[in-house]
Coordinates of C-alpha atoms in Angstrom, one line a residue:
M1 CA -89.8 183.8 100.9
S2 CA -92.9 185.9 100.8
G3 CA -95.7 187.0 103.1
S4 CA -98.9 188.9 102.8
L5 CA -100.2 192.3 103.8
N6 CA -101.3 192.1 107.4
H7 CA -103.8 194.5 109.0
Q8 CA -101.1 196.7 110.4
N9 CA -99.3 197.2 107.1
L10 CA -102.6 197.9 105.3
L11 CA -103.7 200.4 108.0
Q12 CA -100.3 202.2 107.7
L13 CA -100.7 202.4 103.9
C14 CA -104.1 203.9 104.3
L15 CA -102.8 206.4 106.8
N16 CA -100.0 207.4 104.5
L17 CA -102.6 208.3 101.9
T18 CA -104.3 210.8 104.2
E19 CA -101.3 212.3 105.9
S20 CA -99.7 215.5 104.7
L21 CA -96.4 214.1 103.5
P22 CA -93.9 215.1 100.9
N23 CA -94.4 212.9 97.8
Q24 CA -91.0 211.3 98.2
D25 CA -91.7 210.2 101.8
R26 CA -95.0 208.9 100.6
F27 CA -93.4 206.7 97.9
E28 CA -90.6 205.5 100.2
R29 CA -93.2 204.4 102.8
L30 CA -95.1 202.5 100.1
L31 CA -91.9 200.7 99.0
A32 CA -91.0 199.8 102.6
T33 CA -94.5 198.3 103.2
V34 CA -94.2 196.3 99.9
R35 CA -90.9 194.9 101.0
Q36 CA -92.3 193.8 104.3
A37 CA -95.1 192.0 102.5
I38 CA -93.0 190.5 99.7
L39 CA -89.4 189.6 100.3
C40 CA -87.4 191.0 97.4
D41 CA -84.0 192.5 96.6
A42 CA -85.3 195.5 94.6
V43 CA -88.6 197.3 94.1
V44 CA -89.2 200.3 91.9
L45 CA -92.2 202.6 91.5
L46 CA -92.4 204.1 88.0
K47 CA -94.8 206.7 86.6
Y48 CA -96.2 206.2 83.1
N49 CA -96.8 209.0 80.6
P50 CA -98.9 208.7 77.4
Q51 CA -95.8 209.0 75.2
G52 CA -94.9 205.4 76.2
V53 CA -92.2 206.3 78.8
L54 CA -91.8 205.1 82.4
R55 CA -89.9 207.3 84.8
P56 CA -88.8 206.0 88.2
L57 CA -90.1 207.9 91.1
A58 CA -88.7 205.9 94.0
Q59 CA -86.6 202.7 94.4
A60 CA -85.1 200.4 96.9
G61 CA -82.3 198.0 96.2
L62 CA -80.9 199.5 93.0
T63 CA -78.1 202.0 92.3
P64 CA -79.4 205.5 92.9
D65 CA -78.7 206.6 89.3
I66 CA -81.8 204.8 88.2
L67 CA -83.9 207.8 89.4
G68 CA -82.4 209.9 86.6
R69 CA -83.3 207.4 83.9
Q70 CA -86.3 207.1 81.6
F71 CA -87.4 203.8 80.1
K72 CA -89.1 203.9 76.7
L73 CA -91.4 200.9 76.4
E74 CA -90.4 200.3 72.8
E75 CA -86.9 199.6 74.0
H76 CA -87.8 197.4 77.1
P77 CA -90.0 194.5 76.3
R78 CA -90.4 193.4 79.9
L79 CA -91.8 196.8 80.9
R80 CA -94.0 196.9 77.8
L81 CA -95.5 193.5 78.7
I82 CA -96.2 194.7 82.2
C83 CA -98.0 197.8 80.9
E84 CA -100.1 195.9 78.4
A85 CA -101.2 193.3 81.0
N86 CA -104.4 193.6 83.0
A87 CA -102.9 191.7 85.9
P88 CA -99.5 191.1 87.6
T89 CA -96.9 189.7 85.2
R90 CA -94.4 187.1 86.4
F91 CA -91.4 186.4 84.1
P92 CA -89.8 183.0 84.0
A93 CA -86.5 182.8 85.8
H94 CA -84.8 181.8 82.5
S95 CA -86.6 184.5 80.5
E96 CA -84.5 185.7 77.5
L97 CA -86.1 189.2 77.6
P98 CA -83.4 191.7 78.6
D99 CA -83.9 193.1 82.1
P100 CA -84.0 196.9 82.3
Y101 CA -82.1 196.9 85.6
D102 CA -79.1 194.8 84.5
S103 CA -76.0 195.8 86.4
M104 CA -78.0 198.1 88.7
L105 CA -78.9 195.6 91.5
L106 CA -77.0 196.4 94.7
A107 CA -77.2 192.7 95.8
S108 CA -75.4 191.5 92.7
E109 CA -72.5 192.9 90.7
G110 CA -72.5 192.8 86.9
K111 CA -75.1 191.3 84.7
L112 CA -78.1 189.9 86.6
P113 CA -78.0 186.1 87.1
I114 CA -81.1 184.0 87.0
H115 CA -83.7 185.7 89.1
A116 CA -87.3 186.3 89.8
C117 CA -89.0 189.3 88.2
M118 CA -92.5 190.6 88.5
G119 CA -94.4 193.7 87.5
L120 CA -97.7 195.1 88.6
P121 CA -99.6 197.6 86.4
L122 CA -101.1 200.5 88.4
V123 CA -104.5 201.4 87.0
T124 CA -106.9 204.1 88.1
R125 CA -110.3 204.5 86.4
D126 CA -109.3 202.1 83.7
E127 CA -106.2 204.2 82.9
L128 CA -102.6 203.1 83.4
I129 CA -100.7 205.6 85.6
G130 CA -97.7 203.6 86.6
V131 CA -95.9 200.3 87.2
L132 CA -94.4 198.6 90.3
T133 CA -91.6 196.2 89.6
L134 CA -90.1 193.7 92.0
D135 CA -86.9 191.6 91.6
S136 CA -85.4 188.9 93.7
L137 CA -82.2 186.8 93.3
N138 CA -84.3 183.9 94.6
A139 CA -85.6 182.4 91.4
G140 CA -88.9 181.2 92.9
A141 CA -89.6 184.1 95.2
F142 CA -92.8 185.3 93.7
N143 CA -94.4 182.0 92.7
E144 CA -96.6 181.5 95.8
I145 CA -97.7 185.0 96.6
P146 CA -101.5 185.0 97.1
Q147 CA -103.5 186.9 94.4
R148 CA -105.3 188.9 97.1
T149 CA -101.9 190.2 98.3
L150 CA -101.0 191.3 94.8
D151 CA -104.3 192.9 94.2
L152 CA -104.1 194.9 97.5
I153 CA -100.5 196.0 96.7
S154 CA -101.5 197.1 93.2
A155 CA -104.6 199.0 94.5
M156 CA -102.6 200.7 97.3
A157 CA -99.7 201.6 95.0
A158 CA -102.0 203.0 92.4
A159 CA -103.9 205.0 95.1
T160 CA -100.5 206.3 96.4
L161 CA -99.3 207.4 93.0
Q162 CA -102.7 208.9 92.1
T163 CA -102.8 210.9 95.4
A164 CA -99.2 212.1 94.9
T165 CA -100.0 213.1 91.3
L166 CA -103.1 215.1 92.3
L167 CA -101.3 216.8 95.1
Q168 CA -98.5 217.7 92.7
Q169 CA -101.0 219.1 90.2
L170 CA -102.7 221.1 93.0
E171 CA -99.4 222.5 94.2
Q172 CA -98.4 223.4 90.7
R173 CA -101.7 225.1 90.1
N174 CA -101.4 226.9 93.4
R175 CA -98.0 228.1 92.4
L176 CA -99.2 229.3 89.1
D177 CA -102.2 231.0 90.7
Q178 CA -100.0 232.7 93.2
A179 CA -97.5 233.8 90.5
L180 CA -100.4 235.1 88.4
L181 CA -101.9 237.0 91.4
R182 CA -98.5 238.5 92.2
E183 CA -98.2 239.6 88.6
M184 CA -101.7 241.0 88.6
N185 CA -101.0 242.7 91.9
Q186 CA -97.8 244.2 90.6
E187 CA -99.5 245.3 87.4
A188 CA -102.3 246.9 89.4
I189 CA -99.8 248.8 91.5
Q190 CA -97.9 250.1 88.5
K191 CA -100.9 251.0 86.4
D192 CA -101.3 254.7 85.7
G193 CA -97.8 255.2 87.1
G194 CA -98.9 254.0 90.6
Q195 CA -99.1 257.5 91.8
L196 CA -101.8 260.1 92.6
I197 CA -100.9 263.1 90.4
G198 CA -101.8 266.5 91.9
D199 CA -101.0 269.1 94.5
S200 CA -104.4 270.6 95.1
E201 CA -105.9 270.7 98.6
A202 CA -108.5 268.1 97.5
I203 CA -105.8 265.7 96.6
K204 CA -103.7 266.4 99.7
T205 CA -106.8 265.6 101.9
L206 CA -107.3 262.4 99.9
K207 CA -103.7 261.3 100.4
K208 CA -104.0 261.9 104.2
N209 CA -107.2 259.8 104.3
I210 CA -105.5 257.0 102.3
E211 CA -102.5 256.9 104.6
L212 CA -104.7 256.9 107.7
V213 CA -107.0 254.1 106.7
A214 CA -104.4 251.9 104.9
A215 CA -102.7 250.9 108.2
T216 CA -106.0 249.4 109.4
D217 CA -108.2 246.5 108.2
F218 CA -111.3 248.8 108.0
K219 CA -113.5 248.3 105.0
V220 CA -113.3 251.3 102.7
L221 CA -116.0 252.7 100.4
I222 CA -114.6 255.0 97.7
E223 CA -117.2 257.3 96.3
G224 CA -116.9 259.6 93.2
E225 CA -118.0 260.3 89.7
T226 CA -117.1 258.2 86.7
G227 CA -113.5 258.6 85.6
V228 CA -112.1 260.2 88.8
G229 CA -109.7 257.3 89.5
K230 CA -111.4 255.3 92.2
E231 CA -109.4 252.2 91.3
L232 CA -106.1 254.1 91.7
V233 CA -107.2 255.0 95.3
A234 CA -107.9 251.3 96.0
R235 CA -104.5 250.3 94.7
H236 CA -102.9 252.9 97.0
V237 CA -104.8 251.7 100.1
H238 CA -103.7 248.2 99.4
Q239 CA -100.1 249.1 98.7
L240 CA -99.7 251.1 101.9
S241 CA -101.4 248.3 104.0
T242 CA -99.8 245.4 105.7
R243 CA -101.4 243.2 103.1
N244 CA -99.3 244.6 100.2
H245 CA -97.4 241.3 99.8
R246 CA -100.7 239.5 99.1
P247 CA -103.0 239.7 96.1
L248 CA -105.2 242.7 95.2
V249 CA -108.1 241.1 93.3
Y250 CA -110.4 243.3 91.1
V251 CA -114.1 242.5 90.6
N252 CA -116.3 244.6 88.4
C253 CA -119.7 244.0 89.9
A254 CA -121.6 245.6 87.0
A255 CA -120.0 243.2 84.5
I256 CA -121.0 239.9 86.1
P257 CA -124.3 238.2 85.0
E258 CA -126.6 237.9 87.9
N259 CA -126.7 234.1 87.6
L260 CA -122.9 233.8 87.9
I261 CA -122.2 236.3 90.7
E262 CA -122.2 233.6 93.4
S263 CA -119.8 231.4 91.5
E264 CA -117.6 234.4 90.6
L265 CA -117.3 235.6 94.1
F266 CA -117.4 232.3 96.1
G267 CA -116.3 229.7 93.6
H268 CA -117.9 226.3 92.7
R269 CA -117.1 222.7 92.7
K270 CA -117.0 220.5 89.6
G271 CA -120.6 219.4 88.7
A272 CA -122.2 222.0 90.9
F273 CA -124.3 223.2 88.0
T274 CA -124.6 222.7 84.2
G275 CA -121.3 223.8 82.6
A276 CA -119.2 223.4 85.8
H277 CA -116.7 221.1 84.3
Q278 CA -114.0 221.8 86.8
T279 CA -113.6 223.2 90.3
R280 CA -113.0 226.9 90.3
N281 CA -111.9 229.2 93.1
G282 CA -113.9 232.4 93.6
K283 CA -112.5 235.9 94.0
F284 CA -112.7 235.7 97.8
L285 CA -110.5 232.7 97.9
L286 CA -108.0 234.2 95.4
A287 CA -107.8 237.3 97.6
D288 CA -107.3 235.3 100.8
G289 CA -104.8 237.2 102.9
G290 CA -105.0 240.2 100.6
T291 CA -107.6 242.8 99.4
L292 CA -110.7 242.4 97.3
F293 CA -111.7 245.5 95.3
L294 CA -115.4 245.5 94.5
D295 CA -115.8 248.1 91.8
E296 CA -119.3 249.4 90.9
I297 CA -120.7 247.8 94.1
G298 CA -123.9 249.8 93.6
E299 CA -124.8 247.7 90.6
L300 CA -124.8 244.4 92.6
P301 CA -128.3 242.8 92.6
L302 CA -130.2 242.6 95.9
T303 CA -130.0 238.8 95.9
A304 CA -126.3 238.9 95.7
Q305 CA -126.1 241.7 98.3
S306 CA -127.6 239.4 100.9
K307 CA -125.0 236.7 100.2
L308 CA -122.2 239.2 100.3
L309 CA -123.4 240.5 103.6
R310 CA -123.1 237.1 105.2
V311 CA -119.5 236.7 104.0
L312 CA -118.6 240.1 105.4
Q313 CA -120.2 239.2 108.8
N314 CA -118.5 235.9 109.3
Q315 CA -115.5 235.9 106.8
E316 CA -116.8 232.5 105.6
I317 CA -117.6 231.4 102.1
Q318 CA -119.4 228.3 100.8
P319 CA -118.6 227.5 97.1
L320 CA -121.5 226.2 95.1
G321 CA -121.7 222.4 95.4
Q322 CA -119.6 222.3 98.6
D323 CA -121.3 221.2 101.9
T324 CA -118.7 222.9 104.2
V325 CA -117.8 226.5 104.6
Q326 CA -114.2 227.9 104.2
Q327 CA -112.7 230.6 106.4
V328 CA -111.1 233.5 104.5
D329 CA -109.2 236.6 105.5
V330 CA -110.0 239.3 103.1
R331 CA -110.0 243.1 103.3
I332 CA -112.9 244.7 101.3
I333 CA -112.5 247.9 99.4
A334 CA -115.6 248.9 97.4
A335 CA -116.2 251.7 95.0
T336 CA -119.3 253.3 93.4
N337 CA -120.3 256.3 91.3
R338 CA -123.8 256.1 92.7
D339 CA -125.3 257.8 95.7
L340 CA -125.7 254.7 97.9
K341 CA -127.6 256.6 100.6
A342 CA -130.2 257.5 98.1
A343 CA -130.2 254.0 96.8
V344 CA -130.9 252.7 100.3
L345 CA -133.9 255.0 100.7
K346 CA -135.2 253.7 97.3
G347 CA -134.8 250.1 98.4
E348 CA -132.2 249.5 95.7
F349 CA -129.4 248.8 98.1
R350 CA -129.4 247.0 101.5
E351 CA -128.9 249.4 104.4
D352 CA -127.1 246.8 106.5
L353 CA -124.6 246.1 103.6
Y354 CA -124.1 249.9 103.1
H355 CA -123.1 250.3 106.7
R356 CA -120.8 247.2 106.6
L357 CA -119.0 248.6 103.5
S358 CA -118.7 252.3 104.6
V359 CA -116.8 251.9 107.8
Y360 CA -114.4 254.5 106.3
P361 CA -115.8 256.3 103.3
I362 CA -113.4 258.2 101.0
H363 CA -114.6 260.8 98.5
M364 CA -112.6 261.1 95.3
P365 CA -113.0 264.7 94.1
P366 CA -114.0 265.4 90.5
L367 CA -111.3 267.1 88.3
R368 CA -113.2 270.4 88.3
Q369 CA -112.6 270.7 92.0
R370 CA -108.9 269.9 91.8
H371 CA -107.7 273.5 91.2
G372 CA -104.2 273.5 89.7
D373 CA -103.9 269.8 89.0
I374 CA -104.9 269.9 85.4
N375 CA -101.5 271.1 84.2
L376 CA -99.7 268.3 86.2
L377 CA -102.1 265.7 84.8
A378 CA -101.8 267.1 81.3
G379 CA -98.0 266.9 81.4
Y380 CA -98.1 263.3 82.8
F381 CA -100.5 262.1 80.1
T382 CA -98.6 263.9 77.4
E383 CA -95.4 262.2 78.3
N384 CA -97.1 258.8 78.4
T385 CA -98.6 259.4 75.0
R386 CA -95.3 260.5 73.6
R387 CA -93.7 257.3 74.8
R388 CA -96.5 255.1 73.4
M389 CA -96.4 256.8 70.0
G390 CA -92.6 256.7 69.7
L391 CA -92.3 260.4 69.3
K392 CA -89.1 262.2 70.2
Q393 CA -90.9 265.2 71.6
L394 CA -94.5 266.1 72.3
T395 CA -95.4 269.4 74.0
L396 CA -98.5 271.4 74.9
S397 CA -98.7 275.0 73.8
P398 CA -99.5 277.6 76.5
E399 CA -102.8 278.2 74.7
A400 CA -103.6 274.5 74.8
L401 CA -102.9 274.4 78.5
S402 CA -105.1 277.4 79.1
A403 CA -108.0 275.7 77.1
L404 CA -107.6 272.6 79.2
S405 CA -107.7 274.5 82.4
R406 CA -111.0 276.3 81.4
Y407 CA -112.8 273.1 80.5
T408 CA -115.2 271.6 83.1
W409 CA -114.3 267.9 82.5
P410 CA -117.5 266.0 83.0
G411 CA -115.6 262.8 82.3
N412 CA -112.9 263.8 84.8
V413 CA -109.3 262.4 84.6
R414 CA -110.2 259.6 82.2
E415 CA -111.6 262.2 79.7
L416 CA -108.5 264.3 80.1
E417 CA -106.3 261.3 79.2
H418 CA -108.4 260.5 76.1
V419 CA -108.4 264.1 74.9
I420 CA -104.5 264.3 75.2
S421 CA -104.1 261.0 73.4
R422 CA -106.4 262.0 70.6
A423 CA -104.9 265.5 70.3
A424 CA -101.4 264.1 70.1
L425 CA -102.3 261.8 67.3
I426 CA -103.9 264.6 65.3
A427 CA -101.1 267.0 66.0
S428 CA -98.5 264.5 64.9
S429 CA -100.3 263.7 61.7
A430 CA -99.8 267.3 60.5
T431 CA -96.0 267.2 60.7
P432 CA -93.5 264.8 59.0
S433 CA -91.1 264.8 62.0
L434 CA -91.2 263.0 65.4
I435 CA -91.5 266.3 67.2
S436 CA -95.1 267.5 67.7
R437 CA -96.9 270.3 69.6
I438 CA -100.5 270.2 70.7
E439 CA -102.4 273.4 70.0
P440 CA -106.0 274.3 71.0
K441 CA -107.4 273.3 67.6
H442 CA -106.2 269.7 68.2
L443 CA -108.1 269.4 71.5
G444 CA -111.6 269.9 70.1
L445 CA -112.8 271.9 73.1
N446 CA -115.9 274.0 72.4
P447 CA -116.0 277.6 73.6
N448 CA -118.7 276.9 76.1
Q449 CA -116.3 274.5 77.8
T450 CA -118.8 271.9 78.5
T451 CA -118.6 269.6 75.5
I452 CA -115.9 268.3 73.2
T453 CA -116.1 268.2 69.4
I454 CA -113.8 265.4 68.3
P455 CA -111.6 266.9 65.5
T456 CA -110.8 264.8 62.5
I457 CA -107.5 264.3 60.8
A458 CA -108.8 265.7 57.6
E459 CA -106.4 268.7 57.9
A460 CA -103.5 266.2 57.7
S461 CA -102.2 264.8 54.5
L462 CA -102.3 261.3 56.0
D463 CA -105.3 259.0 56.3
I464 CA -106.0 257.5 59.7
Q465 CA -109.3 255.6 60.0
P466 CA -111.2 256.8 63.1
Q467 CA -112.4 253.3 64.0
L468 CA -108.9 252.1 64.9
S469 CA -107.7 251.8 68.4
L470 CA -105.1 254.3 69.7
K471 CA -102.3 251.7 69.3
E472 CA -103.5 250.8 65.7
A473 CA -103.9 254.4 64.8
T474 CA -100.5 255.3 66.1
E475 CA -98.9 252.5 64.1
A476 CA -100.8 253.5 61.0
F477 CA -99.6 257.1 61.5
Q478 CA -96.0 256.0 61.9
R479 CA -96.2 253.7 58.9
Q480 CA -97.6 256.4 56.6
L481 CA -95.2 259.0 58.0
I482 CA -92.2 256.8 57.1
L483 CA -93.6 256.0 53.7
K484 CA -94.1 259.7 53.0
A485 CA -90.5 260.5 54.0
L486 CA -89.1 257.7 51.9
S487 CA -91.2 258.8 49.0
Q488 CA -89.9 262.4 49.3
H489 CA -86.3 261.2 49.3
N490 CA -86.6 258.6 46.6
N491 CA -86.1 255.7 49.1
N492 CA -83.0 257.1 50.6
W493 CA -83.2 255.8 54.1
A494 CA -80.5 258.0 55.5
A495 CA -82.2 261.2 54.1
A496 CA -85.6 260.0 55.4
A497 CA -84.1 259.3 58.8
R498 CA -82.7 262.9 58.9
T499 CA -86.1 264.3 58.0
L500 CA -87.8 262.3 60.7
D501 CA -85.0 263.2 63.2
I502 CA -84.3 259.6 64.0
D503 CA -81.2 257.4 63.8
R504 CA -81.1 255.4 60.5
A505 CA -80.7 252.1 62.3
N506 CA -83.7 252.9 64.6
L507 CA -85.7 253.9 61.5
V508 CA -85.0 250.5 59.8
R509 CA -85.9 248.6 63.0
L510 CA -89.1 250.5 63.4
S511 CA -90.0 250.0 59.8
K512 CA -89.5 246.3 60.0
R513 CA -91.8 246.2 63.1
L514 CA -94.4 248.1 61.1
G515 CA -94.1 245.7 58.1
I516 CA -92.2 248.2 55.9
H517 CA -89.4 246.7 53.9
Q518 CA -87.1 248.5 51.5
K519 CA -87.3 245.8 48.9
K520 CA -91.1 246.0 48.7
L521 CA -91.1 249.8 48.8
W522 CA -88.7 250.5 45.9
T523 CA -90.9 249.9 42.9
P524 CA -94.1 251.5 44.2
L525 CA -92.4 254.6 45.5
G526 CA -90.5 254.9 42.2
N527 CA -93.7 254.8 40.3
Q528 CA -95.1 257.7 42.3
H529 CA -92.7 260.1 40.8

């Protein structure tokens, strides 16, 4: 009738917990072992969720459709009693409680006859995680089973379910991490158009260096002034490398507090320090198989430099709170706007780390040395700004282009982008249409060509607050422009659309997005005349 767990069965269950098995195979091996220990016609492993529902994960002896069912405890008193008990529950053979598996037992057709039924609650850390049910057509099949056997089966079933659940969570988290990294990688590639704009000799030389080193796994040190586009170079090196299908992970070394650098780079285990409430992978592990971009590497404290050096030497990391090391395969690209050679001489940067990082140095030229590139970059940023602001047309006058070319650009490409964006907003505020032209007066460039005086929008009839972000200011400008056009045409949307040179339907949709509604506008606008 029934047996007990022998040493061989128990050993096999333990091995199943440690083996790398698909969860379904793990569950089926568990049920097979249970049926060897306890003779029964059906056994089912069910997972419990806090909403009071049991979902079958694996079964033997029942019709296969049971795996698609869910059992609400409020509808199944037998299952509810099993979940509420602290020990195995045996139901009397003549129990009047309905059996949730009626008509599903393969060994019996139709409604279940008098039979033996038993359920084991599966508990981990005082928390119910599932249930194991057993049914037998032999009414007394479960009467003489030793308590030790049931305790062992409950413990091993709970451990199996818990292991499978944890593995599933880890796999799901890994899939989410990988999806996020792919998204981050794609976003990084596409940022700033994903292209190096320019035809100057300096840029041509830069592109040749990128193509040459990208095919290798050499560490790259990108040097250049602030705002020249060092991150863009790193993205191109990664994209042209054999690692382009793996993550490109960005780290701003200057933005990490010194006491968190080790955790940020190498990760930590739960409980490794105060506040470490869960295990966290570091940037090296996230970039495994791909590229790690260490921006502002010159700002890394000396204590962190020594730890980074060990990782670069051995390609091994040791997360905080973990006794063992982990092997990683990461390509390093670093960037700095500092003179690291001078920092080495001053004792502010480790010489051995500098040589490790600068296997292939790349110099990103400042904008003032990129003769002929300013017009191309200005056109690129003007088109991007036009699209962001929702303008139909945005152009640069020849005089504005000339002023841009004469300026020395201490802030480099980043400064040029900001000047174009700001000038576009100011130029657009002076005209009621969606067609604008940037003139020298909108740029705010001083005659000495070394500094910029940011112009105000005082010359425009619209009021845009300077503390707003570009997006907020753009929307504020669009909102006020539409309100002005509607006011001029006594709320005639068709006439306002013609003035703004936009389709009426598009104007209505844009107005709704900006929070402008005709019903709310009618009275105030009427009162203005």
